[in-house]
Amino acid sequence: MKRIFSGIQPSGGVTLGNYLGAIRNWARLQHEGFHCIYCMVDLHAVTVWQEPALLADQTRQVTAALVASGIDPKVSVVFHQSAVPAHAQLAWIFNCVVRLGWMNRMAQFKEKAGKDREKASLGLYAYPALQAADVLLYHATHVPVGEDQKQHVELMRDIGNKFNHDFGVDFFPPPEAMIFGGATRVMSLRDATKKMSKSDPSDMSRINMTDDADAIALKIRKAKTDPEPLPGPDVVGPDGGVKPDVEAARPEAFNLVRIFATLADRPVADVLGEFEGQGFGRFKPALADLAIDKLGAINAEMRRLLDDPAEIDRVLADGAEKARGIADPILAETYRIVGFLKA
Ligand code: TYM
């Protein structure tokens, strides 16, 4: 059976980047023959400081965003990571399988730890081993993610293969990353060298799924661009993306074009065909209208769900029970393979 696992950190609000790069695809995959498991990864979130008073609400908010985007908790397993202890238990085994040299190559640690590595938590360093445990604990075969997670999925395959090899078993199947076309990497609205992120200090850099129409319009109006008109579809290469040299000269401009195309479910070439020769004075209001239209319904549904936190908690508790039903036997078998005495 094809099984999907993917996760999202409840470390703040959900951004348009999360939605276009991941959640929107997660909702579609439910109807494409996959068994889907979607997790609010709160154990990952605390690898950097999270205010305890906010974390629970953030977890509910991210859950509401998933459900409002069409993820049906009756069809998919929707839960929070800390409710299934087997994630942390398998992660420990993987901490002992993975090599320091492999971890040292992980780009996210370098990015998040910044210059002062000595002050980063040990959890932040071990983060990718926990992520491998998330997926392998369910024998998931596919991992739908944004471009930034590709390296972590490659590491999962390496960890699973090394476990199989070390213990002489064929136990963990190698998971495959699924990266969808369109906005696989939505960039900051203020600086297109950085990805749009919930942890960026500037709220103007991102569109949050909880932003109302006025906030969305303001952020798009203020988004960094340039005075040049948009080019025509001839700047699109054979892969459907903007040619790299053209993109590199105007990253902010093409970030907005890609957001438009993905929200509208249209190829970039098609969008450029429509707006060729026009400046951002024309393009930005069209993008704002489209974003408000597409996100408005999700936004309203999120607010409705968040009015009843007890119902969200019931969804998560139910999901955790289903998740434990799959994970516990796989952890038990892992323990047996490793040689642990039965508890
Ligand atoms: P996180 O919480 O940063 O993001 C959740 C998902 O959203 C995607 N994403 C983006 N896609 C396009 N453009 C962006 N600007 C953007 N920002 C975020 C991410 O690629 C991701 O798919 N380590 C993971 C969480 C995780 C996980 C897992 C994922 C933990 N365990 C197991 C898959 C499988 C993370 O930090 O995602």
Coordinates of C-alpha atoms and ligand atoms in Angstrom, one line a residue:
M1 CA 0.0 0.0 0.0
K2 CA 1.2 3.5 -0.7
R3 CA 1.3 5.5 2.5
I4 CA 2.0 9.1 3.0
F5 CA 3.5 10.8 6.0
S6 CA 4.1 14.5 6.3
G7 CA 4.5 17.0 9.1
I8 CA 4.4 20.7 9.9
Q9 CA 5.8 22.5 12.9
P10 CA 3.3 24.4 15.2
S11 CA 6.0 27.0 15.8
G12 CA 3.8 29.9 14.7
G13 CA 1.0 30.6 12.3
V14 CA 0.6 28.8 9.0
T15 CA 2.0 30.7 6.0
L16 CA 1.1 30.9 2.3
G17 CA 4.4 29.0 1.8
N18 CA 3.2 26.1 3.9
Y19 CA -0.1 26.1 2.1
L20 CA 1.2 26.2 -1.5
G21 CA 4.3 24.1 -0.8
A22 CA 2.6 21.4 1.3
I23 CA -0.9 21.5 2.7
R24 CA -2.8 22.1 -0.6
N25 CA -1.1 19.0 -2.0
W26 CA -1.7 17.0 1.2
A27 CA -5.5 17.6 0.8
R28 CA -5.4 16.4 -2.9
L29 CA -3.4 13.3 -2.2
Q30 CA -6.2 12.0 0.1
H31 CA -8.2 11.3 -3.1
E32 CA -5.3 9.8 -5.1
G33 CA -5.1 6.3 -3.6
F34 CA -2.8 7.1 -0.7
H35 CA -3.3 6.4 3.0
C36 CA -2.3 9.7 4.5
I37 CA -0.9 10.6 7.9
Y38 CA -0.4 14.3 8.8
C39 CA 1.3 15.3 11.9
M40 CA 1.7 18.6 13.9
V41 CA 5.4 18.1 14.9
D42 CA 5.5 19.7 18.3
L43 CA 8.6 17.7 19.4
H44 CA 10.4 19.4 16.4
A45 CA 9.0 22.8 17.3
V46 CA 10.6 22.8 20.8
T47 CA 14.1 22.4 19.3
V48 CA 14.0 26.2 19.4
W49 CA 12.3 28.0 22.2
Q50 CA 8.5 28.0 22.2
E51 CA 6.5 29.9 24.7
P52 CA 4.6 27.2 26.6
A53 CA 1.5 29.4 26.9
L54 CA 1.3 29.6 23.1
L55 CA 2.4 26.2 21.9
A56 CA -0.9 24.4 22.6
D57 CA -2.9 27.1 20.7
Q58 CA -0.4 27.1 17.8
T59 CA -0.9 23.3 17.6
R60 CA -4.7 23.8 17.4
Q61 CA -4.3 26.6 14.9
V62 CA -2.2 24.5 12.5
T63 CA -4.7 21.6 12.9
A64 CA -7.5 24.0 12.0
A65 CA -5.6 25.2 8.9
L66 CA -5.2 21.6 7.7
V67 CA -8.8 20.7 8.3
A68 CA -10.0 24.0 6.7
S69 CA -7.8 23.3 3.7
G70 CA -9.8 20.1 3.1
I71 CA -7.8 17.5 5.0
D72 CA -10.6 15.2 6.4
P73 CA -9.7 13.7 9.7
K74 CA -12.1 10.8 9.0
V75 CA -10.1 9.9 5.9
S76 CA -6.6 10.8 7.0
V77 CA -4.8 10.4 10.3
V78 CA -4.4 13.9 11.9
F79 CA -2.5 14.1 15.2
H80 CA 0.2 15.8 17.2
Q81 CA 3.6 14.1 17.5
S82 CA 4.0 14.3 21.3
A83 CA 0.8 12.2 21.7
V84 CA 2.6 9.2 20.1
P85 CA 5.7 8.4 22.3
A86 CA 7.0 6.0 19.6
H87 CA 8.3 9.0 17.6
A88 CA 10.8 9.9 20.3
Q89 CA 11.6 6.2 21.0
L90 CA 12.5 5.4 17.4
A91 CA 14.4 8.7 17.1
W92 CA 16.7 7.5 19.9
I93 CA 17.5 4.3 18.0
F94 CA 18.2 6.4 14.9
N95 CA 20.4 8.8 16.9
C96 CA 22.6 5.7 17.4
V97 CA 22.4 4.7 13.7
V98 CA 23.1 8.0 12.1
R99 CA 26.7 9.2 11.8
L100 CA 27.9 12.7 13.0
G101 CA 29.4 13.3 9.5
W102 CA 25.9 12.9 8.0
M103 CA 24.4 15.3 10.5
N104 CA 27.1 17.9 9.9
R105 CA 26.0 18.2 6.3
M106 CA 22.4 19.2 7.1
A107 CA 21.8 22.7 5.8
Q108 CA 18.9 23.5 8.2
F109 CA 21.0 23.2 11.3
K110 CA 23.6 25.6 9.8
E111 CA 20.8 28.0 8.8
K112 CA 18.9 27.9 12.1
A113 CA 21.8 27.7 14.5
G114 CA 23.4 30.7 12.7
K115 CA 26.8 31.9 13.8
D116 CA 26.5 30.8 17.4
R117 CA 26.4 27.0 17.0
E118 CA 27.5 26.4 20.6
K119 CA 24.3 27.9 21.8
A120 CA 22.0 25.8 19.7
S121 CA 20.1 23.0 21.4
L122 CA 21.2 19.4 21.0
G123 CA 17.6 18.8 19.8
L124 CA 18.1 21.1 16.8
Y125 CA 21.2 19.1 15.8
A126 CA 19.4 15.8 16.1
Y127 CA 16.2 17.2 14.4
P128 CA 16.6 15.2 11.1
A129 CA 16.9 11.9 13.0
L130 CA 13.6 12.5 14.6
Q131 CA 12.2 13.5 11.2
A132 CA 13.4 10.1 9.8
A133 CA 11.7 8.4 12.8
D134 CA 8.4 10.2 12.0
V135 CA 8.2 8.7 8.5
L136 CA 9.8 5.3 9.0
L137 CA 7.7 4.6 12.1
Y138 CA 4.7 4.2 9.7
H139 CA 6.7 2.5 6.9
A140 CA 5.5 5.5 4.8
T141 CA 6.5 5.3 1.1
H142 CA 5.9 8.9 0.1
V143 CA 6.7 12.2 1.8
P144 CA 5.0 15.3 0.2
V145 CA 7.1 18.4 1.1
G146 CA 8.3 21.7 -0.1
E147 CA 11.7 22.0 -1.8
D148 CA 13.5 22.9 1.5
Q149 CA 12.8 19.4 3.0
K150 CA 14.5 17.4 0.2
Q151 CA 17.8 16.9 2.0
H152 CA 15.9 15.6 5.1
V153 CA 14.1 13.0 3.0
E154 CA 17.4 11.9 1.5
L155 CA 18.8 11.4 5.0
M156 CA 15.7 9.3 6.0
R157 CA 16.5 6.9 3.2
D158 CA 20.1 6.7 4.3
I159 CA 19.2 6.1 7.9
G160 CA 16.6 3.4 7.0
N161 CA 19.2 1.7 4.6
K162 CA 21.9 1.8 7.3
F163 CA 19.6 0.3 9.9
N164 CA 18.6 -2.5 7.4
H165 CA 22.2 -3.1 6.6
D166 CA 23.6 -3.0 10.2
F167 CA 20.9 -5.4 11.4
G168 CA 20.7 -7.6 8.3
V169 CA 17.0 -7.0 7.7
D170 CA 14.8 -5.5 5.1
F171 CA 12.5 -3.7 7.5
F172 CA 12.3 0.0 6.7
P173 CA 11.3 0.8 3.1
P174 CA 13.0 3.8 1.5
P175 CA 10.6 6.8 1.4
E176 CA 10.4 9.0 -1.6
A177 CA 10.0 12.8 -1.5
M178 CA 7.1 14.2 -3.5
I179 CA 7.7 17.8 -4.6
F180 CA 5.0 19.3 -6.6
G181 CA 5.3 21.8 -9.4
G182 CA 4.4 25.4 -8.9
A183 CA 5.4 27.2 -5.8
T184 CA 7.6 24.6 -4.2
R185 CA 9.6 27.4 -2.6
V186 CA 7.6 30.5 -1.8
M187 CA 10.0 33.3 -1.0
S188 CA 9.7 36.2 1.5
L189 CA 7.7 39.2 0.2
R190 CA 10.5 41.5 1.4
D191 CA 13.6 39.6 0.4
A192 CA 13.4 36.9 -2.3
T193 CA 16.7 35.4 -1.1
K194 CA 14.9 34.0 2.0
K195 CA 12.0 31.5 2.0
M196 CA 8.7 32.7 3.4
S197 CA 8.7 31.6 7.0
K198 CA 6.6 31.8 10.1
S199 CA 9.8 32.5 12.1
D200 CA 10.8 35.6 10.1
P201 CA 10.7 38.6 12.5
S202 CA 8.8 40.8 9.9
D203 CA 5.1 39.9 9.5
M204 CA 5.1 41.9 6.2
S205 CA 7.4 39.2 4.8
R206 CA 4.7 36.6 4.8
I207 CA 1.0 36.0 4.2
N208 CA -0.5 34.1 7.1
M209 CA -3.5 31.8 6.7
T210 CA -5.2 33.9 9.4
D211 CA -4.7 37.3 7.6
D212 CA -7.9 39.0 6.6
A213 CA -8.5 40.6 3.2
D214 CA -7.1 44.0 4.2
A215 CA -3.9 42.5 5.5
I216 CA -3.4 40.3 2.4
A217 CA -4.0 43.3 0.1
L218 CA -1.6 45.5 2.1
K219 CA 1.2 42.9 2.2
I220 CA 0.9 42.3 -1.6
R221 CA 0.8 46.1 -2.3
K222 CA 4.0 46.6 -0.2
A223 CA 5.8 43.5 -1.5
K224 CA 9.2 44.3 -2.9
T225 CA 9.2 44.4 -6.7
D226 CA 10.8 46.4 -9.5
P227 CA 9.6 49.1 -12.0
E228 CA 10.0 46.8 -15.1
P229 CA 7.0 45.4 -16.9
L230 CA 6.4 41.7 -16.9
P231 CA 8.0 39.7 -19.7
G232 CA 6.1 37.3 -22.0
P233 CA 5.9 33.5 -21.9
D234 CA 9.2 33.1 -23.9
V235 CA 11.2 33.4 -20.6
V236 CA 9.8 30.1 -19.5
G237 CA 12.1 27.1 -20.1
P238 CA 11.1 23.6 -21.2
D239 CA 10.6 22.5 -17.6
G240 CA 7.7 25.0 -17.1
G241 CA 9.8 27.2 -14.8
V242 CA 11.3 30.7 -15.5
K243 CA 14.8 30.3 -17.1
P244 CA 17.4 30.6 -14.2
D245 CA 19.3 33.6 -15.6
V246 CA 16.0 35.6 -16.1
E247 CA 14.8 34.5 -12.7
A248 CA 18.1 35.5 -11.0
A249 CA 17.8 39.1 -12.3
R250 CA 14.2 39.6 -10.8
P251 CA 13.6 37.1 -8.0
E252 CA 11.0 39.1 -6.2
A253 CA 9.0 39.6 -9.5
F254 CA 8.9 35.9 -10.4
N255 CA 8.1 34.9 -6.8
L256 CA 4.9 36.8 -7.1
V257 CA 4.2 35.4 -10.6
R258 CA 4.7 31.9 -9.3
I259 CA 2.4 32.5 -6.3
F260 CA -0.3 33.7 -8.8
A261 CA 0.1 30.7 -11.1
T262 CA 0.0 28.2 -8.2
L263 CA -3.0 29.8 -6.6
A264 CA -4.8 29.9 -9.9
D265 CA -3.7 26.4 -10.9
R266 CA -2.3 27.8 -14.2
P267 CA 1.1 27.4 -15.8
V268 CA 3.5 30.3 -15.3
A269 CA 3.7 30.8 -19.1
D270 CA -0.1 31.2 -19.2
V271 CA 0.0 33.9 -16.5
L272 CA 2.9 35.7 -18.2
G273 CA 0.9 35.5 -21.5
E274 CA -1.9 37.4 -19.7
F275 CA 0.2 40.1 -18.0
E276 CA 3.0 40.5 -20.6
G277 CA 4.1 44.2 -20.8
Q278 CA 2.2 45.2 -17.7
G279 CA 3.8 46.6 -14.5
F280 CA 3.2 45.6 -10.9
G281 CA 0.6 48.4 -10.6
R282 CA -1.7 46.2 -12.6
F283 CA -0.4 42.8 -11.5
K284 CA -0.4 43.3 -7.7
P285 CA -4.2 44.1 -7.4
A286 CA -5.0 41.1 -9.6
L287 CA -2.8 38.9 -7.3
A288 CA -4.4 40.4 -4.2
D289 CA -7.9 39.6 -5.5
L290 CA -7.0 36.1 -6.4
A291 CA -5.3 35.5 -3.0
I292 CA -8.2 36.9 -1.1
D293 CA -10.6 34.8 -3.1
K294 CA -8.7 31.6 -2.6
L295 CA -7.7 32.1 1.0
G296 CA -11.0 33.7 2.2
A297 CA -13.0 30.5 2.5
I298 CA -10.2 28.7 4.3
N299 CA -9.8 31.6 6.6
A300 CA -13.5 31.7 7.5
E301 CA -13.5 27.9 8.1
M302 CA -10.4 28.1 10.3
R303 CA -12.0 30.8 12.5
R304 CA -15.1 28.7 12.8
L305 CA -13.1 25.6 13.9
L306 CA -11.0 27.7 16.3
D307 CA -14.2 28.8 18.1
D308 CA -14.5 25.2 19.4
P309 CA -11.0 24.2 20.7
A310 CA -12.5 21.1 22.4
E311 CA -13.6 19.8 19.0
I312 CA -10.0 20.2 17.6
D313 CA -8.7 18.4 20.7
R314 CA -11.1 15.5 20.0
V315 CA -9.9 15.3 16.4
L316 CA -6.2 15.2 17.6
A317 CA -7.0 12.6 20.3
D318 CA -8.8 10.4 17.8
G319 CA -5.9 10.8 15.3
A320 CA -3.3 9.9 17.9
E321 CA -5.1 6.7 18.7
K322 CA -5.1 5.7 15.1
A323 CA -1.4 6.7 14.8
R324 CA -0.4 4.6 17.8
G325 CA -2.3 1.6 16.3
I326 CA 0.1 1.7 13.3
A327 CA 3.3 2.9 15.0
D328 CA 3.4 0.7 18.1
P329 CA 3.8 -2.7 16.3
I330 CA 6.5 -1.2 14.1
L331 CA 8.4 0.1 17.1
A332 CA 8.0 -3.2 18.9
E333 CA 9.5 -5.0 15.9
T334 CA 12.3 -2.5 15.7
Y335 CA 13.1 -3.1 19.4
R336 CA 13.1 -6.9 18.7
I337 CA 15.5 -6.4 15.8
V338 CA 17.8 -4.3 17.9
G339 CA 17.8 -7.0 20.6
F340 CA 16.0 -5.2 23.5
L341 CA 14.4 -7.6 26.0
K342 CA 10.6 -7.4 26.0
A343 CA 9.2 -4.8 28.5
Ligands
TYM1 P1 7.7 23.3 8.2 O1 6.9 23.3 9.4 O2 8.8 24.3 8.1 O3 6.8 23.4 6.9 C1 5.8 22.5 6.6 C2 5.7 22.2 5.1 O4 5.6 23.4 4.4 C3 6.6 23.5 3.4 N1 7.1 24.9 3.4 C4 7.2 25.6 2.2 N2 7.0 25.3 0.9 C5 7.2 26.2 0.0 N3 7.6 27.5 0.3 C6 7.9 27.9 1.6 N4 8.2 29.1 1.8 C7 7.7 26.9 2.6 N5 7.8 26.9 4.0 C8 7.5 25.7 4.4 C9 7.8 22.6 4.0 O5 8.6 22.2 2.9 C10 7.0 21.5 4.6 O6 6.7 20.5 3.7 N6 11.0 19.5 9.1 C11 9.6 19.8 8.6 C12 8.5 19.2 9.4 C13 8.6 17.7 9.6 C14 8.3 16.7 8.5 C15 8.5 15.5 9.1 C16 8.0 16.8 7.2 C17 8.9 17.0 10.7 N7 8.8 15.6 10.4 C18 8.3 14.3 8.4 C19 7.9 15.7 6.5 C20 8.0 14.4 7.1 C21 9.4 21.3 8.7 O7 10.1 22.0 9.4 O8 8.3 21.8 8.0

